[in-house]
Short mmCIF file of C-alpha atoms in Angstrom, two decimals:
data_model
loop_
_atom_site.label_atom_id
_atom_site.label_comp_id
_atom_site.label_asym_id
_atom_site.label_seq_id
_atom_site.Cartn_x
_atom_site.Cartn_y
_atom_site.Cartn_z
CA LEU L 1 109.73 59.25 111.66
CA CYS L 2 107.65 56.07 111.68
CA SER L 3 106.56 54.62 108.35
CA VAL L 4 102.92 55.58 108.98
CA CYS L 5 103.81 59.27 109.51
CA LYS L 6 105.93 59.26 106.34
CA CYS L 7 103.10 57.80 104.28
CA ASN L 8 100.62 60.36 105.65
CA PHE L 9 103.04 63.19 104.90
CA PHE L 10 103.70 62.25 101.26
CA PHE L 11 100.04 61.45 100.64
CA SER L 12 99.12 64.96 101.88
CA LEU L 13 101.76 66.58 99.65
CA GLY L 14 100.44 64.68 96.66
CA ARG L 15 97.01 66.19 97.16
CA GLY L 16 98.54 69.65 96.67
CA SER L 17 96.10 71.65 98.79
CA ASN L 18 97.07 70.01 102.09
CA ILE L 19 100.64 71.28 102.51
CA LEU L 20 99.68 72.87 105.83
CA SER L 21 98.26 69.60 107.17
CA ALA L 22 101.31 67.67 105.94
CA LEU L 23 103.72 69.97 107.76
CA GLN L 24 101.65 69.70 110.93
CA ASN L 25 101.82 65.89 110.75
CA LEU L 26 105.55 65.95 110.10
CA PHE L 27 106.72 68.49 112.66
CA TRP L 28 103.91 68.37 115.23
CA LEU L 29 103.53 72.17 115.09
CA SER L 30 100.40 74.14 115.80
CA LYS L 31 98.40 75.31 112.80
CA SER L 32 99.04 79.00 113.52
CA LYS L 33 102.83 78.52 113.73
CA VAL L 34 102.97 76.57 110.48
CA GLU L 35 100.82 79.18 108.73
CA LYS L 36 103.08 81.99 109.97
CA GLN L 37 106.21 80.22 108.74
CA LEU L 38 104.64 79.58 105.34
CA GLN L 39 103.68 83.26 105.12
CA ILE L 40 107.26 84.32 105.89
CA ILE L 41 108.68 81.87 103.32
CA SER L 42 106.26 83.06 100.63
CA VAL L 43 107.16 86.72 101.16
CA LEU L 44 110.90 86.02 101.40
CA GLN L 45 110.95 84.15 98.09
CA TRP L 46 109.21 87.06 96.40
CA VAL L 47 111.57 89.66 97.88
CA LEU L 48 114.58 87.63 96.73
CA THR L 49 112.98 87.27 93.29
CA PHE L 50 112.51 91.04 93.14
CA LEU L 51 116.09 91.79 94.20
CA ILE L 52 118.35 89.09 92.74
CA MET L 53 116.56 86.53 90.55
CA GLY L 54 117.36 88.26 87.25
CA VAL L 55 121.08 88.63 87.94
CA ALA L 56 121.33 85.18 89.55
CA CYS L 57 119.68 83.42 86.59
CA THR L 58 121.94 85.27 84.13
CA LEU L 59 125.08 84.22 86.02
CA ILE L 60 123.89 80.62 86.34
CA LEU L 61 123.17 80.43 82.61
CA MET L 62 126.63 81.80 81.81
CA TYR L 63 128.19 79.23 84.15
CA ILE L 64 126.27 76.33 82.55
CA LEU L 65 127.57 77.41 79.15
CA CYS L 66 131.07 76.70 80.46
CA THR L 67 130.25 73.19 81.71
CA ASP L 68 129.46 69.83 80.09
CA CYS L 69 125.77 70.81 80.23
CA TRP L 70 126.32 73.71 77.83
CA ALA L 71 123.77 72.29 75.36
CA ILE L 72 120.92 72.95 77.85
CA ALA L 73 121.90 76.61 78.15
CA ALA L 74 122.37 76.88 74.39
CA LEU L 75 118.88 75.48 73.75
CA TYR L 76 117.39 77.95 76.18
CA LEU L 77 119.24 80.86 74.56
CA ALA L 78 117.99 79.76 71.14
CA TRP L 79 114.45 79.72 72.56
CA LEU L 80 115.05 83.15 74.08
CA VAL L 81 115.93 84.61 70.68
CA PHE L 82 112.86 83.00 69.10
CA ASP L 83 110.59 84.18 71.94
CA TRP L 84 112.13 87.65 72.37
CA ASN L 85 109.07 89.68 71.34
CA THR L 86 106.47 87.71 73.32
CA PRO L 87 106.50 90.14 76.29
CA LYS L 88 105.55 92.94 73.88
CA LYS L 89 102.55 90.96 72.65
CA GLY L 90 100.67 90.39 75.87
CA GLY L 91 103.08 87.86 77.32
CA ARG L 92 102.19 84.31 78.29
CA ARG L 93 100.12 84.24 81.46
CA SER L 94 99.50 81.04 83.38
CA LYS L 95 96.27 80.53 85.29
CA TRP L 96 98.05 77.80 87.25
CA VAL L 97 100.88 80.09 88.41
CA ARG L 98 98.48 82.92 89.28
CA ASN L 99 96.56 80.51 91.53
CA TRP L 100 99.53 79.06 93.42
CA ALA L 101 98.78 78.53 97.12
CA ILE L 102 101.96 80.46 97.97
CA TRP L 103 100.30 83.69 96.90
CA ARG L 104 97.52 83.20 99.47
CA TYR L 105 100.16 82.93 102.19
CA PHE L 106 101.81 86.03 100.71
CA ARG L 107 98.46 87.86 100.96
CA ASP L 108 97.82 86.80 104.55
CA TYR L 109 101.26 87.87 105.80
CA PHE L 110 100.34 91.57 105.66
CA PRO L 111 97.33 91.05 104.94
CA ILE L 112 96.53 92.49 101.49
CA ARG L 113 92.97 93.29 100.37
CA LEU L 114 91.43 94.43 97.08
CA VAL L 115 88.39 96.73 97.31
CA LYS L 116 86.08 97.15 94.32
CA THR L 117 84.01 100.34 94.16
CA HIS L 118 82.53 100.16 90.63
CA ASN L 119 81.87 97.59 87.93
CA LEU L 120 84.06 97.54 84.82
CA LEU L 121 82.58 96.86 81.39
CA THR L 122 84.16 94.03 79.43
CA THR L 123 83.54 96.00 76.23
CA ARG L 124 86.10 98.62 77.25
CA ASN L 125 89.85 98.66 77.85
CA TYR L 126 91.38 100.32 80.90
CA ILE L 127 94.54 101.90 82.25
CA PHE L 128 94.77 101.65 86.03
CA GLY L 129 96.98 104.27 87.64
CA TYR L 130 98.44 102.60 90.75
CA HIS L 131 99.56 104.79 93.68
CA PRO L 132 101.83 104.91 95.60
CA HIS L 133 104.81 102.93 94.34
CA GLY L 134 106.22 102.03 97.75
CA ILE L 135 109.57 100.26 97.78
CA MET L 136 108.49 97.16 95.84
CA GLY L 137 104.85 97.64 94.84
CA LEU L 138 103.72 94.70 96.98
CA GLY L 139 100.03 95.51 96.71
CA ALA L 140 100.20 95.90 92.94
CA PHE L 141 101.82 92.50 92.53
CA CYS L 142 99.56 90.57 94.88
CA ASN L 143 96.31 92.10 93.65
CA PHE L 144 96.90 92.10 89.90
CA SER L 145 99.57 89.45 89.15
CA THR L 146 98.00 86.71 91.27
CA GLU L 147 94.48 85.59 92.09
CA ALA L 148 95.11 85.73 95.85
CA THR L 149 92.67 88.62 96.39
CA GLY L 150 90.18 87.46 93.77
CA VAL L 151 90.68 90.07 91.04
CA SER L 152 89.08 87.83 88.39
CA GLN L 153 86.03 87.23 90.58
CA LYS L 154 85.63 90.89 91.49
CA PHE L 155 86.12 92.08 87.91
CA PRO L 156 84.83 89.19 85.76
CA GLY L 157 85.92 89.31 82.14
CA ILE L 158 88.76 91.77 82.84
CA ARG L 159 92.37 90.66 82.17
CA PRO L 160 94.85 92.60 84.33
CA TYR L 161 98.40 93.26 83.07
CA LEU L 162 100.82 94.73 85.59
CA ALA L 163 103.40 96.84 83.74
CA THR L 164 106.98 96.89 85.02
CA LEU L 165 110.48 97.82 83.82
CA ALA L 166 111.21 96.53 80.31
CA GLY L 167 114.75 95.61 81.42
CA ASN L 168 113.35 92.76 83.55
CA PHE L 169 112.27 90.99 80.35
CA ARG L 170 115.85 90.84 79.09
CA MET L 171 116.77 88.60 82.03
CA PRO L 172 116.63 84.84 81.31
CA ILE L 173 114.15 82.78 83.34
CA LEU L 174 112.94 85.88 85.20
CA ARG L 175 111.13 87.07 82.06
CA ASP L 176 109.19 83.80 81.81
CA TYR L 177 108.35 83.89 85.51
CA LEU L 178 107.02 87.45 85.22
CA MET L 179 104.98 86.71 82.10
CA SER L 180 103.32 83.75 83.81
CA GLY L 181 101.73 86.19 86.26
CA GLY L 182 100.43 88.47 83.51
CA ILE L 183 103.21 91.06 83.90
CA CYS L 184 104.25 93.04 80.83
CA PRO L 185 106.89 95.69 79.95
CA VAL L 186 105.89 99.27 80.64
CA ASN L 187 106.76 100.51 77.16
CA ARG L 188 104.74 101.87 74.26
CA ASP L 189 104.99 98.76 72.06
CA SER L 190 103.60 96.48 74.75
CA ILE L 191 100.82 98.83 75.84
CA ASP L 192 99.82 99.62 72.24
CA TYR L 193 99.51 95.92 71.46
CA ILE L 194 97.37 95.08 74.49
CA LEU L 195 95.05 98.05 74.02
CA SER L 196 94.64 97.77 70.23
CA LYS L 197 95.26 94.18 69.12
CA ASN L 198 94.13 92.09 72.07
CA GLY L 199 90.40 92.73 72.02
CA SER L 200 88.54 94.38 74.90
CA GLY L 201 88.39 93.72 78.62
CA ASN L 202 92.11 94.46 79.15
CA ALA L 203 93.37 96.48 82.12
CA ILE L 204 96.99 97.67 82.18
CA ILE L 205 98.17 98.61 85.67
CA ILE L 206 100.82 101.33 85.55
CA VAL L 207 102.61 102.44 88.72
CA VAL L 208 102.59 106.05 87.57
CA GLY L 209 105.05 107.49 90.10
CA GLY L 210 107.73 104.96 89.20
CA ALA L 211 111.25 105.08 90.61
CA ALA L 212 111.02 108.80 91.43
CA GLU L 213 108.10 108.14 93.76
CA SER L 214 109.87 105.26 95.50
CA LEU L 215 112.62 107.64 96.65
CA ASN L 216 110.17 109.53 98.87
CA CYS L 217 108.11 106.68 100.30
CA THR L 218 108.27 106.37 104.07
CA PRO L 219 105.85 105.23 106.78
CA GLY L 220 103.25 107.82 107.69
CA LYS L 221 103.59 109.72 104.42
CA ASN L 222 100.95 109.74 101.68
CA SER L 223 102.37 111.43 98.61
CA VAL L 224 102.31 110.67 94.89
CA THR L 225 104.48 111.80 91.99
CA LEU L 226 101.87 112.77 89.42
CA LYS L 227 101.85 116.46 88.41
CA ASN L 228 104.20 115.98 85.47
CA ARG L 229 103.32 112.36 84.70
CA LYS L 230 100.99 112.65 81.70
CA GLY L 231 102.18 109.96 79.32
CA PHE L 232 99.64 107.44 80.59
CA VAL L 233 96.84 109.94 79.89
CA LYS L 234 98.05 110.41 76.32
CA LEU L 235 98.09 106.63 75.83
CA ALA L 236 94.54 106.40 77.18
CA LEU L 237 93.37 109.05 74.70
CA ARG L 238 95.10 107.40 71.73
CA HIS L 239 93.37 104.10 72.46
CA GLY L 240 90.14 105.32 74.03
CA ALA L 241 90.97 103.38 77.20
CA ASP L 242 89.20 104.47 80.38
CA LEU L 243 91.39 105.69 83.23
CA VAL L 244 90.91 104.15 86.68
CA PRO L 245 92.56 105.67 89.78
CA VAL L 246 93.84 103.11 92.29
CA TYR L 247 95.20 103.88 95.75
CA SER L 248 96.87 101.39 98.09
CA PHE L 249 96.56 102.38 101.72
CA GLY L 250 99.52 100.99 103.68
CA GLU L 251 101.89 100.49 100.73
CA ASN L 252 104.36 102.95 102.27
CA GLU L 253 104.18 101.37 105.72
CA VAL L 254 105.89 98.03 105.08
CA TYR L 255 109.49 99.29 104.77
CA LYS L 256 111.53 102.04 106.39
CA GLN L 257 113.83 104.01 104.12
CA VAL L 258 116.74 106.43 104.46
CA ILE L 259 115.54 109.58 102.69
CA PHE L 260 118.31 111.69 101.14
CA GLU L 261 117.63 115.40 100.90
CA GLU L 262 117.53 117.14 97.54
CA GLY L 263 121.05 118.28 96.63
CA SER L 264 122.79 115.63 98.73
CA TRP L 265 125.28 113.17 97.24
CA GLY L 266 122.97 110.28 98.02
CA ARG L 267 120.07 111.79 96.08
CA TRP L 268 122.45 112.63 93.20
CA VAL L 269 123.50 108.96 92.93
CA GLN L 270 119.88 107.79 93.07
CA LYS L 271 118.81 110.16 90.31
CA LYS L 272 121.72 109.10 88.08
CA PHE L 273 120.67 105.46 88.43
CA GLN L 274 117.06 106.41 87.75
CA LYS L 275 117.99 108.34 84.61
CA HIS L 276 120.35 105.81 83.03
CA ILE L 277 119.10 102.44 84.29
CA GLY L 278 115.42 103.03 85.03
CA PHE L 279 115.36 102.30 88.74
CA ALA L 280 116.59 104.15 91.80
CA PRO L 281 118.58 102.26 94.46
CA CYS L 282 116.93 102.78 97.84
CA ILE L 283 118.50 102.18 101.24
CA PHE L 284 115.72 100.51 103.17
CA HIS L 285 115.04 97.83 105.74
CA GLY L 286 112.21 95.77 107.10
CA ARG L 287 112.15 93.17 109.83
CA GLY L 288 114.47 90.22 110.39
CA LEU L 289 113.72 86.65 109.34
CA PHE L 290 113.44 85.34 112.91
CA SER L 291 112.40 88.43 114.83
CA SER L 292 110.28 91.49 114.10
CA SER L 293 112.52 93.54 116.40
CA THR L 294 115.63 93.13 114.21
CA TRP L 295 116.42 94.58 110.79
CA GLY L 296 116.19 92.53 107.64
CA LEU L 297 114.72 92.23 104.14
CA LEU L 298 111.28 91.02 105.14
CA PRO L 299 108.63 93.76 104.98
CA TYR L 300 106.76 94.59 108.16
CA SER L 301 103.39 92.84 108.37
CA LYS L 302 101.25 95.96 107.96
CA PRO L 303 97.86 95.80 106.20
CA ILE L 304 97.73 96.95 102.57
CA THR L 305 94.29 97.80 101.18
CA THR L 306 94.07 98.55 97.46
CA VAL L 307 90.99 100.53 96.43
CA VAL L 308 90.02 100.53 92.74
CA GLY L 309 88.13 103.74 91.97
CA GLU L 310 85.53 104.79 89.45
CA PRO L 311 86.55 104.61 85.77
CA ILE L 312 86.88 107.90 83.88
CA THR L 313 85.46 107.61 80.35
CA ILE L 314 88.10 108.66 77.81
CA PRO L 315 87.32 109.37 74.13
CA LYS L 316 89.50 107.88 71.40
CA THR L 317 91.71 110.55 69.81
CA ASP L 318 94.46 109.45 67.43
CA ASN L 319 96.49 112.63 67.93
CA PRO L 320 95.46 114.21 71.24
CA SER L 321 96.43 117.83 71.76
CA GLN L 322 98.28 119.00 74.83
CA LYS L 323 95.12 120.78 75.97
CA GLU L 324 93.17 117.50 75.88
CA VAL L 325 95.93 115.67 77.75
CA ASP L 326 96.06 118.40 80.42
CA PHE L 327 92.27 118.35 80.83
CA TYR L 328 91.95 114.61 81.38
CA HIS L 329 95.05 114.60 83.55
CA SER L 330 93.43 117.18 85.87
CA VAL L 331 90.22 115.10 85.93
CA TYR L 332 92.29 112.05 86.88
CA VAL L 333 94.14 113.88 89.67
CA ASP L 334 90.86 115.15 91.12
CA SER L 335 89.40 111.64 91.01
CA LEU L 336 92.43 110.18 92.80
CA VAL L 337 92.29 112.80 95.56
CA LYS L 338 88.53 112.21 96.01
CA LEU L 339 89.14 108.45 96.21
CA PHE L 340 91.80 108.98 98.88
CA ASP L 341 89.60 111.35 100.90
CA LYS L 342 86.60 109.03 100.75
CA TYR L 343 88.39 105.96 102.10
CA LYS L 344 91.24 107.34 104.24
CA SER L 345 89.40 107.23 107.59
CA LYS L 346 88.07 103.74 106.85
CA PHE L 347 91.61 102.40 106.53
CA GLY L 348 93.23 103.96 109.56
CA LEU L 349 94.09 107.52 108.54
CA PRO L 350 92.79 110.65 110.30
CA GLU L 351 90.24 112.87 108.55
CA THR L 352 92.85 115.64 108.51
CA GLU L 353 95.26 113.57 106.36
CA VAL L 354 95.91 115.15 102.96
CA LEU L 355 97.23 113.39 99.87
CA GLU L 356 100.31 115.24 98.66
CA VAL L 357 100.47 115.44 94.85
CA ASN L 358 103.94 116.29 93.56
#
């Protein structure tokens, strides 16, 4: 490269928002090709984070402890002990991280959209029930743990907290990365704190179907695991937090999965993992890194549209009875089905499509 090209490249990088222009100057690629590559890189880094970052960071930290740089790892571990309960107290979100340009490329790869149907009052707290889980909950992450789809602009004054497995927050480095996006553990301590000691205007997003729902997700199938999932309704009643049904059209389309039949050895192994570890190992594939016609870890670039429904007003009841829980659960299920039916044809599904509630 000539000295002029080098100067232009590093000047563009320094400006932060002109990475695309810098890469064009450096490699003489068309804008569309550079954008596509950046989209693939952004999605790949997130998939690898989802699958291996926690284990990888733990192993690296253990290795550093055995080297001459052991003091760095020891300092971090001391900080970890001191900071252990932070995830249970709302975490430590970073506006800077949530606004990274990489998340916009992540959004555009599919693309992912967030649709608002009703205003949310900043004087109330909310529990969003997110459906379906999919393999990785890509729509949930992009819409509520980043600002790529404009959640703060569409719901001004509302602070979203995406709830995920508490075990992720025991992993060094990964825990800090998750908290920076406003992600919190999906346990009672964390949810109680956010809904009772963090003021109003909080919205906790719970992927209600969890690992059990992920085992049945496959392209062309719209089903949710919800009939016996009532804990989130009880939490809403205890805190007087309004329930908001959320459905992501296309979440099940981005990966193909091997579905094991009930009673098979494969399903037995998956359920054992789910029971004892909290997640169910799925055998799935997407597209390859260099070609959409080969198998790989990258999800297929299918549109994901997340529709946030109308809030259901929930009264505050310190000790809700089972009858009250059942009543508001049935109201929630009806609202979710109505939301699905109202928007299904708009986002590519036939009018005859029925949401299966298991």
